[in-house]
């Protein structure tokens, strides 16, 4: 629960460049900050069990740039099962 967005970025930067698709799990507030860092979209909060799919156009994980990706998926349980 205590990881910062910067610490998560350090982990991402160490991903092997052979990986083209990654599923990365964690907790807020760092994951919401990370989603907002990598995209031009604004997500106020990723709710519990929420998922965000971000498309990035980089050859190497270390090439990630602020606002360089785009949100292609954003789902959370209350969207699909309100009440």
PDB file of N, CA and C in Angstrom:
ATOM      1  N   UNK A   1       0.807  -1.203   0.000  1.00  0.00           N
ATOM      2  CA  UNK A   1       0.000   0.000   0.000  1.00  0.00           C
ATOM      3  C   UNK A   1       0.849   1.266   0.000  1.00  0.00           C
ATOM      4  N   UNK A   2       2.090   1.151   0.343  1.00  0.00           N
ATOM      5  CA  UNK A   2       2.904   2.332   0.587  1.00  0.00           C
ATOM      6  C   UNK A   2       3.799   2.753  -0.575  1.00  0.00           C
ATOM      7  N   UNK A   3       3.759   2.058  -1.699  1.00  0.00           N
ATOM      8  CA  UNK A   3       4.639   2.414  -2.816  1.00  0.00           C
ATOM      9  C   UNK A   3       4.231   3.759  -3.405  1.00  0.00           C
ATOM     10  N   UNK A   4       5.218   4.539  -3.781  1.00  0.00           N
ATOM     11  CA  UNK A   4       4.947   5.815  -4.438  1.00  0.00           C
ATOM     12  C   UNK A   4       4.921   5.591  -5.950  1.00  0.00           C
ATOM     13  N   UNK A   5       4.395   6.562  -6.679  1.00  0.00           N
ATOM     14  CA  UNK A   5       4.397   6.477  -8.138  1.00  0.00           C
ATOM     15  C   UNK A   5       5.833   6.399  -8.654  1.00  0.00           C
ATOM     16  N   UNK A   6       6.748   7.098  -8.005  1.00  0.00           N
ATOM     17  CA  UNK A   6       8.158   7.050  -8.400  1.00  0.00           C
ATOM     18  C   UNK A   6       8.763   5.672  -8.227  1.00  0.00           C
ATOM     19  N   UNK A   7       8.416   5.003  -7.126  1.00  0.00           N
ATOM     20  CA  UNK A   7       8.914   3.643  -6.895  1.00  0.00           C
ATOM     21  C   UNK A   7       8.339   2.674  -7.926  1.00  0.00           C
ATOM     22  N   UNK A   8       7.073   2.854  -8.269  1.00  0.00           N
ATOM     23  CA  UNK A   8       6.465   2.006  -9.297  1.00  0.00           C
ATOM     24  C   UNK A   8       7.110   2.256 -10.653  1.00  0.00           C
ATOM     25  N   UNK A   9       7.424   3.505 -10.942  1.00  0.00           N
ATOM     26  CA  UNK A   9       8.100   3.839 -12.194  1.00  0.00           C
ATOM     27  C   UNK A   9       9.466   3.164 -12.263  1.00  0.00           C
ATOM     28  N   UNK A  10      10.182   3.118 -11.158  1.00  0.00           N
ATOM     29  CA  UNK A  10      11.471   2.414 -11.119  1.00  0.00           C
ATOM     30  C   UNK A  10      11.294   0.943 -11.473  1.00  0.00           C
ATOM     31  N   UNK A  11      10.234   0.327 -10.971  1.00  0.00           N
ATOM     32  CA  UNK A  11       9.955  -1.079 -11.284  1.00  0.00           C
ATOM     33  C   UNK A  11       9.654  -1.233 -12.772  1.00  0.00           C
ATOM     34  N   UNK A  12       8.815  -0.352 -13.310  1.00  0.00           N
ATOM     35  CA  UNK A  12       8.460  -0.411 -14.732  1.00  0.00           C
ATOM     36  C   UNK A  12       9.695  -0.223 -15.605  1.00  0.00           C
ATOM     37  N   UNK A  13      10.557   0.703 -15.233  1.00  0.00           N
ATOM     38  CA  UNK A  13      11.773   0.940 -16.013  1.00  0.00           C
ATOM     39  C   UNK A  13      12.677  -0.281 -16.069  1.00  0.00           C
ATOM     40  N   UNK A  14      12.536  -1.181 -15.102  1.00  0.00           N
ATOM     41  CA  UNK A  14      13.337  -2.404 -15.081  1.00  0.00           C
ATOM     42  C   UNK A  14      12.672  -3.577 -15.798  1.00  0.00           C
ATOM     43  N   UNK A  15      11.459  -3.388 -16.345  1.00  0.00           N
ATOM     44  CA  UNK A  15      10.825  -4.458 -17.118  1.00  0.00           C
ATOM     45  C   UNK A  15      11.716  -4.810 -18.301  1.00  0.00           C
ATOM     46  N   UNK A  16      11.730  -6.070 -18.680  1.00  0.00           N
ATOM     47  CA  UNK A  16      12.499  -6.475 -19.854  1.00  0.00           C
ATOM     48  C   UNK A  16      11.820  -5.931 -21.112  1.00  0.00           C
ATOM     49  N   UNK A  17      12.603  -5.453 -22.045  1.00  0.00           N
ATOM     50  CA  UNK A  17      12.055  -4.829 -23.245  1.00  0.00           C
ATOM     51  C   UNK A  17      11.382  -5.831 -24.177  1.00  0.00           C
ATOM     52  N   UNK A  18      11.539  -7.113 -23.928  1.00  0.00           N
ATOM     53  CA  UNK A  18      10.839  -8.138 -24.711  1.00  0.00           C
ATOM     54  C   UNK A  18       9.347  -8.159 -24.389  1.00  0.00           C
ATOM     55  N   UNK A  19       8.958  -7.631 -23.240  1.00  0.00           N
ATOM     56  CA  UNK A  19       7.555  -7.646 -22.822  1.00  0.00           C
ATOM     57  C   UNK A  19       6.785  -6.553 -23.556  1.00  0.00           C
ATOM     58  N   UNK A  20       5.817  -6.944 -24.343  1.00  0.00           N
ATOM     59  CA  UNK A  20       5.003  -5.963 -25.062  1.00  0.00           C
ATOM     60  C   UNK A  20       3.685  -5.681 -24.353  1.00  0.00           C
ATOM     61  N   UNK A  21       3.260  -6.602 -23.515  1.00  0.00           N
ATOM     62  CA  UNK A  21       2.036  -6.437 -22.737  1.00  0.00           C
ATOM     63  C   UNK A  21       2.329  -6.811 -21.292  1.00  0.00           C
ATOM     64  N   UNK A  22       1.921  -5.963 -20.371  1.00  0.00           N
ATOM     65  CA  UNK A  22       2.189  -6.195 -18.951  1.00  0.00           C
ATOM     66  C   UNK A  22       0.902  -5.968 -18.166  1.00  0.00           C
ATOM     67  N   UNK A  23       0.646  -6.836 -17.211  1.00  0.00           N
ATOM     68  CA  UNK A  23      -0.449  -6.656 -16.267  1.00  0.00           C
ATOM     69  C   UNK A  23       0.198  -6.329 -14.928  1.00  0.00           C
ATOM     70  N   UNK A  24      -0.045  -5.125 -14.426  1.00  0.00           N
ATOM     71  CA  UNK A  24       0.648  -4.595 -13.255  1.00  0.00           C
ATOM     72  C   UNK A  24      -0.399  -4.297 -12.187  1.00  0.00           C
ATOM     73  N   UNK A  25      -0.320  -4.956 -11.053  1.00  0.00           N
ATOM     74  CA  UNK A  25      -1.299  -4.811  -9.971  1.00  0.00           C
ATOM     75  C   UNK A  25      -0.752  -3.940  -8.851  1.00  0.00           C
ATOM     76  N   UNK A  26      -1.650  -3.229  -8.173  1.00  0.00           N
ATOM     77  CA  UNK A  26      -1.220  -2.450  -7.027  1.00  0.00           C
ATOM     78  C   UNK A  26      -2.373  -1.706  -6.389  1.00  0.00           C
ATOM     79  N   UNK A  27      -2.029  -0.704  -5.607  1.00  0.00           N
ATOM     80  CA  UNK A  27      -3.007   0.036  -4.816  1.00  0.00           C
ATOM     81  C   UNK A  27      -2.867   1.532  -5.035  1.00  0.00           C
ATOM     82  N   UNK A  28      -3.913   2.241  -4.660  1.00  0.00           N
ATOM     83  CA  UNK A  28      -3.903   3.695  -4.671  1.00  0.00           C
ATOM     84  C   UNK A  28      -3.209   4.221  -3.426  1.00  0.00           C
ATOM     85  N   UNK A  29      -2.765   5.450  -3.473  1.00  0.00           N
ATOM     86  CA  UNK A  29      -2.977   6.424  -4.533  1.00  0.00           C
ATOM     87  C   UNK A  29      -1.983   6.322  -5.689  1.00  0.00           C
ATOM     88  N   UNK A  30      -0.968   5.493  -5.546  1.00  0.00           N
ATOM     89  CA  UNK A  30       0.114   5.463  -6.535  1.00  0.00           C
ATOM     90  C   UNK A  30      -0.355   5.050  -7.928  1.00  0.00           C
ATOM     91  N   UNK A  31      -1.292   4.105  -8.028  1.00  0.00           N
ATOM     92  CA  UNK A  31      -1.709   3.651  -9.351  1.00  0.00           C
ATOM     93  C   UNK A  31      -2.520   4.714 -10.094  1.00  0.00           C
ATOM     94  N   UNK A  32      -3.326   5.469  -9.383  1.00  0.00           N
ATOM     95  CA  UNK A  32      -4.039   6.570 -10.033  1.00  0.00           C
ATOM     96  C   UNK A  32      -3.038   7.622 -10.499  1.00  0.00           C
ATOM     97  N   UNK A  33      -2.055   7.929  -9.675  1.00  0.00           N
ATOM     98  CA  UNK A  33      -1.012   8.893 -10.060  1.00  0.00           C
ATOM     99  C   UNK A  33      -0.263   8.412 -11.297  1.00  0.00           C
ATOM    100  N   UNK A  34       0.057   7.122 -11.333  1.00  0.00           N
ATOM    101  CA  UNK A  34       0.784   6.544 -12.459  1.00  0.00           C
ATOM    102  C   UNK A  34      -0.037   6.646 -13.744  1.00  0.00           C
ATOM    103  N   UNK A  35      -1.324   6.311 -13.673  1.00  0.00           N
ATOM    104  CA  UNK A  35      -2.197   6.410 -14.849  1.00  0.00           C
ATOM    105  C   UNK A  35      -2.256   7.845 -15.355  1.00  0.00           C
ATOM    106  N   UNK A  36      -2.334   8.797 -14.450  1.00  0.00           N
ATOM    107  CA  UNK A  36      -2.383  10.204 -14.846  1.00  0.00           C
ATOM    108  C   UNK A  36      -1.042  10.702 -15.368  1.00  0.00           C
ATOM    109  N   UNK A  37       0.030  10.132 -14.894  1.00  0.00           N
ATOM    110  CA  UNK A  37       1.363  10.519 -15.357  1.00  0.00           C
ATOM    111  C   UNK A  37       1.594  10.093 -16.801  1.00  0.00           C
ATOM    112  N   UNK A  38       1.175   8.883 -17.137  1.00  0.00           N
ATOM    113  CA  UNK A  38       1.479   8.317 -18.450  1.00  0.00           C
ATOM    114  C   UNK A  38       0.493   8.683 -19.544  1.00  0.00           C
ATOM    115  N   UNK A  39      -0.612   9.332 -19.208  1.00  0.00           N
ATOM    116  CA  UNK A  39      -1.617   9.651 -20.219  1.00  0.00           C
ATOM    117  C   UNK A  39      -2.004  11.121 -20.138  1.00  0.00           C
ATOM    118  N   UNK A  40      -2.718  11.577 -21.148  1.00  0.00           N
ATOM    119  CA  UNK A  40      -3.243  12.941 -21.120  1.00  0.00           C
ATOM    120  C   UNK A  40      -4.654  12.965 -20.546  1.00  0.00           C
ATOM    121  N   UNK A  41      -5.208  11.789 -20.288  1.00  0.00           N
ATOM    122  CA  UNK A  41      -6.522  11.694 -19.638  1.00  0.00           C
ATOM    123  C   UNK A  41      -6.351  11.991 -18.153  1.00  0.00           C
ATOM    124  N   UNK A  42      -7.448  12.401 -17.528  1.00  0.00           N
ATOM    125  CA  UNK A  42      -7.408  12.577 -16.080  1.00  0.00           C
ATOM    126  C   UNK A  42      -8.359  11.579 -15.447  1.00  0.00           C
ATOM    127  N   UNK A  43      -7.845  10.775 -14.547  1.00  0.00           N
ATOM    128  CA  UNK A  43      -8.647   9.847 -13.766  1.00  0.00           C
ATOM    129  C   UNK A  43      -8.558  10.320 -12.325  1.00  0.00           C
ATOM    130  N   UNK A  44      -9.688  10.710 -11.754  1.00  0.00           N
ATOM    131  CA  UNK A  44      -9.694  11.215 -10.383  1.00  0.00           C
ATOM    132  C   UNK A  44      -9.343  10.151  -9.366  1.00  0.00           C
ATOM    133  N   UNK A  45      -9.767   8.921  -9.639  1.00  0.00           N
ATOM    134  CA  UNK A  45      -9.507   7.817  -8.723  1.00  0.00           C
ATOM    135  C   UNK A  45      -9.787   6.510  -9.453  1.00  0.00           C
ATOM    136  N   UNK A  46      -8.901   5.561  -9.320  1.00  0.00           N
ATOM    137  CA  UNK A  46      -9.177   4.212  -9.795  1.00  0.00           C
ATOM    138  C   UNK A  46      -9.840   3.497  -8.623  1.00  0.00           C
ATOM    139  N   UNK A  47     -11.126   3.175  -8.749  1.00  0.00           N
ATOM    140  CA  UNK A  47     -11.826   2.539  -7.631  1.00  0.00           C
ATOM    141  C   UNK A  47     -11.278   1.145  -7.319  1.00  0.00           C
ATOM    142  N   UNK A  48     -11.663   0.631  -6.167  1.00  0.00           N
ATOM    143  CA  UNK A  48     -11.281  -0.722  -5.770  1.00  0.00           C
ATOM    144  C   UNK A  48     -11.629  -1.701  -6.885  1.00  0.00           C
ATOM    145  N   UNK A  49     -10.696  -2.555  -7.221  1.00  0.00           N
ATOM    146  CA  UNK A  49     -10.829  -3.560  -8.294  1.00  0.00           C
ATOM    147  C   UNK A  49     -10.922  -2.934  -9.675  1.00  0.00           C
ATOM    148  N   UNK A  50     -10.588  -1.652  -9.804  1.00  0.00           N
ATOM    149  CA  UNK A  50     -10.614  -0.998 -11.104  1.00  0.00           C
ATOM    150  C   UNK A  50      -9.420  -1.407 -11.949  1.00  0.00           C
ATOM    151  N   UNK A  51      -9.614  -1.345 -13.264  1.00  0.00           N
ATOM    152  CA  UNK A  51      -8.513  -1.623 -14.187  1.00  0.00           C
ATOM    153  C   UNK A  51      -8.396  -0.472 -15.185  1.00  0.00           C
ATOM    154  N   UNK A  52      -7.169  -0.184 -15.551  1.00  0.00           N
ATOM    155  CA  UNK A  52      -6.893   0.828 -16.561  1.00  0.00           C
ATOM    156  C   UNK A  52      -5.955   0.199 -17.578  1.00  0.00           C
ATOM    157  N   UNK A  53      -6.356   0.236 -18.835  1.00  0.00           N
ATOM    158  CA  UNK A  53      -5.486  -0.216 -19.918  1.00  0.00           C
ATOM    159  C   UNK A  53      -4.875   1.000 -20.576  1.00  0.00           C
ATOM    160  N   UNK A  54      -3.559   1.027 -20.642  1.00  0.00           N
ATOM    161  CA  UNK A  54      -2.850   2.161 -21.233  1.00  0.00           C
ATOM    162  C   UNK A  54      -2.017   1.651 -22.397  1.00  0.00           C
ATOM    163  N   UNK A  55      -2.206   2.257 -23.550  1.00  0.00           N
ATOM    164  CA  UNK A  55      -1.417   1.914 -24.731  1.00  0.00           C
ATOM    165  C   UNK A  55      -0.238   2.872 -24.817  1.00  0.00           C
ATOM    166  N   UNK A  56       0.948   2.302 -24.933  1.00  0.00           N
ATOM    167  CA  UNK A  56       2.179   3.089 -24.992  1.00  0.00           C
ATOM    168  C   UNK A  56       2.905   2.787 -26.295  1.00  0.00           C
ATOM    169  N   UNK A  57       3.495   3.785 -26.896  1.00  0.00           N
ATOM    170  CA  UNK A  57       4.237   3.596 -28.140  1.00  0.00           C
ATOM    171  C   UNK A  57       5.724   3.808 -27.887  1.00  0.00           C
ATOM    172  N   UNK A  58       6.314   2.858 -27.185  1.00  0.00           N
ATOM    173  CA  UNK A  58       7.747   2.926 -26.900  1.00  0.00           C
ATOM    174  C   UNK A  58       8.376   1.568 -27.190  1.00  0.00           C
ATOM    175  N   UNK A  59       9.628   1.578 -27.586  1.00  0.00           N
ATOM    176  CA  UNK A  59      10.350   0.332 -27.843  1.00  0.00           C
ATOM    177  C   UNK A  59      10.994  -0.205 -26.570  1.00  0.00           C
ATOM    178  N   UNK A  60      11.273   0.710 -25.637  1.00  0.00           N
ATOM    179  CA  UNK A  60      11.923   0.329 -24.378  1.00  0.00           C
ATOM    180  C   UNK A  60      11.146   0.944 -23.218  1.00  0.00           C
ATOM    181  N   UNK A  61      11.029   0.172 -22.147  1.00  0.00           N
ATOM    182  CA  UNK A  61      10.278   0.662 -20.987  1.00  0.00           C
ATOM    183  C   UNK A  61      10.883   1.936 -20.406  1.00  0.00           C
ATOM    184  N   UNK A  62      12.178   2.103 -20.536  1.00  0.00           N
ATOM    185  CA  UNK A  62      12.834   3.309 -19.999  1.00  0.00           C
ATOM    186  C   UNK A  62      12.508   4.565 -20.804  1.00  0.00           C
ATOM    187  N   UNK A  63      11.857   4.393 -21.967  1.00  0.00           N
ATOM    188  CA  UNK A  63      11.513   5.533 -22.822  1.00  0.00           C
ATOM    189  C   UNK A  63      10.164   6.161 -22.474  1.00  0.00           C
ATOM    190  N   UNK A  64       9.510   5.656 -21.444  1.00  0.00           N
ATOM    191  CA  UNK A  64       8.203   6.199 -21.069  1.00  0.00           C
ATOM    192  C   UNK A  64       8.302   7.689 -20.790  1.00  0.00           C
ATOM    193  N   UNK A  65       7.318   8.422 -21.291  1.00  0.00           N
ATOM    194  CA  UNK A  65       7.291   9.866 -21.081  1.00  0.00           C
ATOM    195  C   UNK A  65       5.952  10.291 -20.498  1.00  0.00           C
ATOM    196  N   UNK A  66       5.985  11.361 -19.767  1.00  0.00           N
ATOM    197  CA  UNK A  66       4.756  11.941 -19.212  1.00  0.00           C
ATOM    198  C   UNK A  66       3.779  12.225 -20.360  1.00  0.00           C
ATOM    199  N   UNK A  67       2.559  11.733 -20.213  1.00  0.00           N
ATOM    200  CA  UNK A  67       1.528  11.984 -21.220  1.00  0.00           C
ATOM    201  C   UNK A  67       1.721  11.244 -22.525  1.00  0.00           C
ATOM    202  N   UNK A  68       2.638  10.285 -22.571  1.00  0.00           N
ATOM    203  CA  UNK A  68       2.952   9.593 -23.817  1.00  0.00           C
ATOM    204  C   UNK A  68       2.031   8.444 -24.180  1.00  0.00           C
ATOM    205  N   UNK A  69       1.127   8.078 -23.281  1.00  0.00           N
ATOM    206  CA  UNK A  69       0.229   6.957 -23.556  1.00  0.00           C
ATOM    207  C   UNK A  69      -1.213   7.415 -23.649  1.00  0.00           C
ATOM    208  N   UNK A  70      -2.083   6.455 -23.968  1.00  0.00           N
ATOM    209  CA  UNK A  70      -3.509   6.786 -24.000  1.00  0.00           C
ATOM    210  C   UNK A  70      -4.306   5.691 -23.314  1.00  0.00           C
ATOM    211  N   UNK A  71      -5.336   6.095 -22.612  1.00  0.00           N
ATOM    212  CA  UNK A  71      -6.212   5.150 -21.922  1.00  0.00           C
ATOM    213  C   UNK A  71      -7.079   4.458 -22.971  1.00  0.00           C
ATOM    214  N   UNK A  72      -7.010   3.129 -23.013  1.00  0.00           N
ATOM    215  CA  UNK A  72      -7.828   2.355 -23.944  1.00  0.00           C
ATOM    216  C   UNK A  72      -8.903   1.551 -23.212  1.00  0.00           C
ATOM    217  N   UNK A  73      -8.764   1.389 -21.920  1.00  0.00           N
ATOM    218  CA  UNK A  73      -9.747   0.692 -21.083  1.00  0.00           C
ATOM    219  C   UNK A  73      -9.762   1.347 -19.704  1.00  0.00           C
ATOM    220  N   UNK A  74     -10.940   1.495 -19.150  1.00  0.00           N
ATOM    221  CA  UNK A  74     -11.072   1.921 -17.758  1.00  0.00           C
ATOM    222  C   UNK A  74     -12.387   1.352 -17.247  1.00  0.00           C
ATOM    223  N   UNK A  75     -12.297   0.366 -16.386  1.00  0.00           N
ATOM    224  CA  UNK A  75     -13.481  -0.316 -15.873  1.00  0.00           C
ATOM    225  C   UNK A  75     -13.358  -0.515 -14.368  1.00  0.00           C
ATOM    226  N   UNK A  76     -14.507  -0.537 -13.719  1.00  0.00           N
ATOM    227  CA  UNK A  76     -14.558  -0.854 -12.292  1.00  0.00           C
ATOM    228  C   UNK A  76     -15.930  -1.452 -11.999  1.00  0.00           C
ATOM    229  N   UNK A  77     -16.031  -2.264 -10.956  1.00  0.00           N
ATOM    230  CA  UNK A  77     -17.255  -3.030 -10.704  1.00  0.00           C
ATOM    231  C   UNK A  77     -18.547  -2.214 -10.673  1.00  0.00           C
ATOM    232  N   UNK A  78     -18.555  -1.057 -10.048  1.00  0.00           N
ATOM    233  CA  UNK A  78     -19.809  -0.295  -9.913  1.00  0.00           C
ATOM    234  C   UNK A  78     -20.331   0.225 -11.252  1.00  0.00           C
ATOM    235  N   UNK A  79     -19.475   0.276 -12.281  1.00  0.00           N
ATOM    236  CA  UNK A  79     -19.940   0.624 -13.629  1.00  0.00           C
ATOM    237  C   UNK A  79     -20.889  -0.451 -14.150  1.00  0.00           C
ATOM    238  N   UNK A  80     -20.566  -1.667 -13.854  1.00  0.00           N
ATOM    239  CA  UNK A  80     -21.274  -2.807 -14.425  1.00  0.00           C
ATOM    240  C   UNK A  80     -22.304  -3.409 -13.479  1.00  0.00           C
ATOM    241  N   UNK A  81     -22.137  -3.166 -12.178  1.00  0.00           N
ATOM    242  CA  UNK A  81     -23.038  -3.706 -11.160  1.00  0.00           C
ATOM    243  C   UNK A  81     -23.401  -2.615 -10.155  1.00  0.00           C
ATOM    244  N   UNK A  82     -24.139  -1.593 -10.588  1.00  0.00           N
ATOM    245  CA  UNK A  82     -24.470  -0.496  -9.670  1.00  0.00           C
ATOM    246  C   UNK A  82     -25.394  -0.959  -8.540  1.00  0.00           C
ATOM    247  N   UNK A  83     -25.264  -0.247  -7.434  1.00  0.00           N
ATOM    248  CA  UNK A  83     -26.178  -0.485  -6.328  1.00  0.00           C
ATOM    249  C   UNK A  83     -25.676  -1.437  -5.363  1.00  0.00           C
TER     250      UNK A  83
END
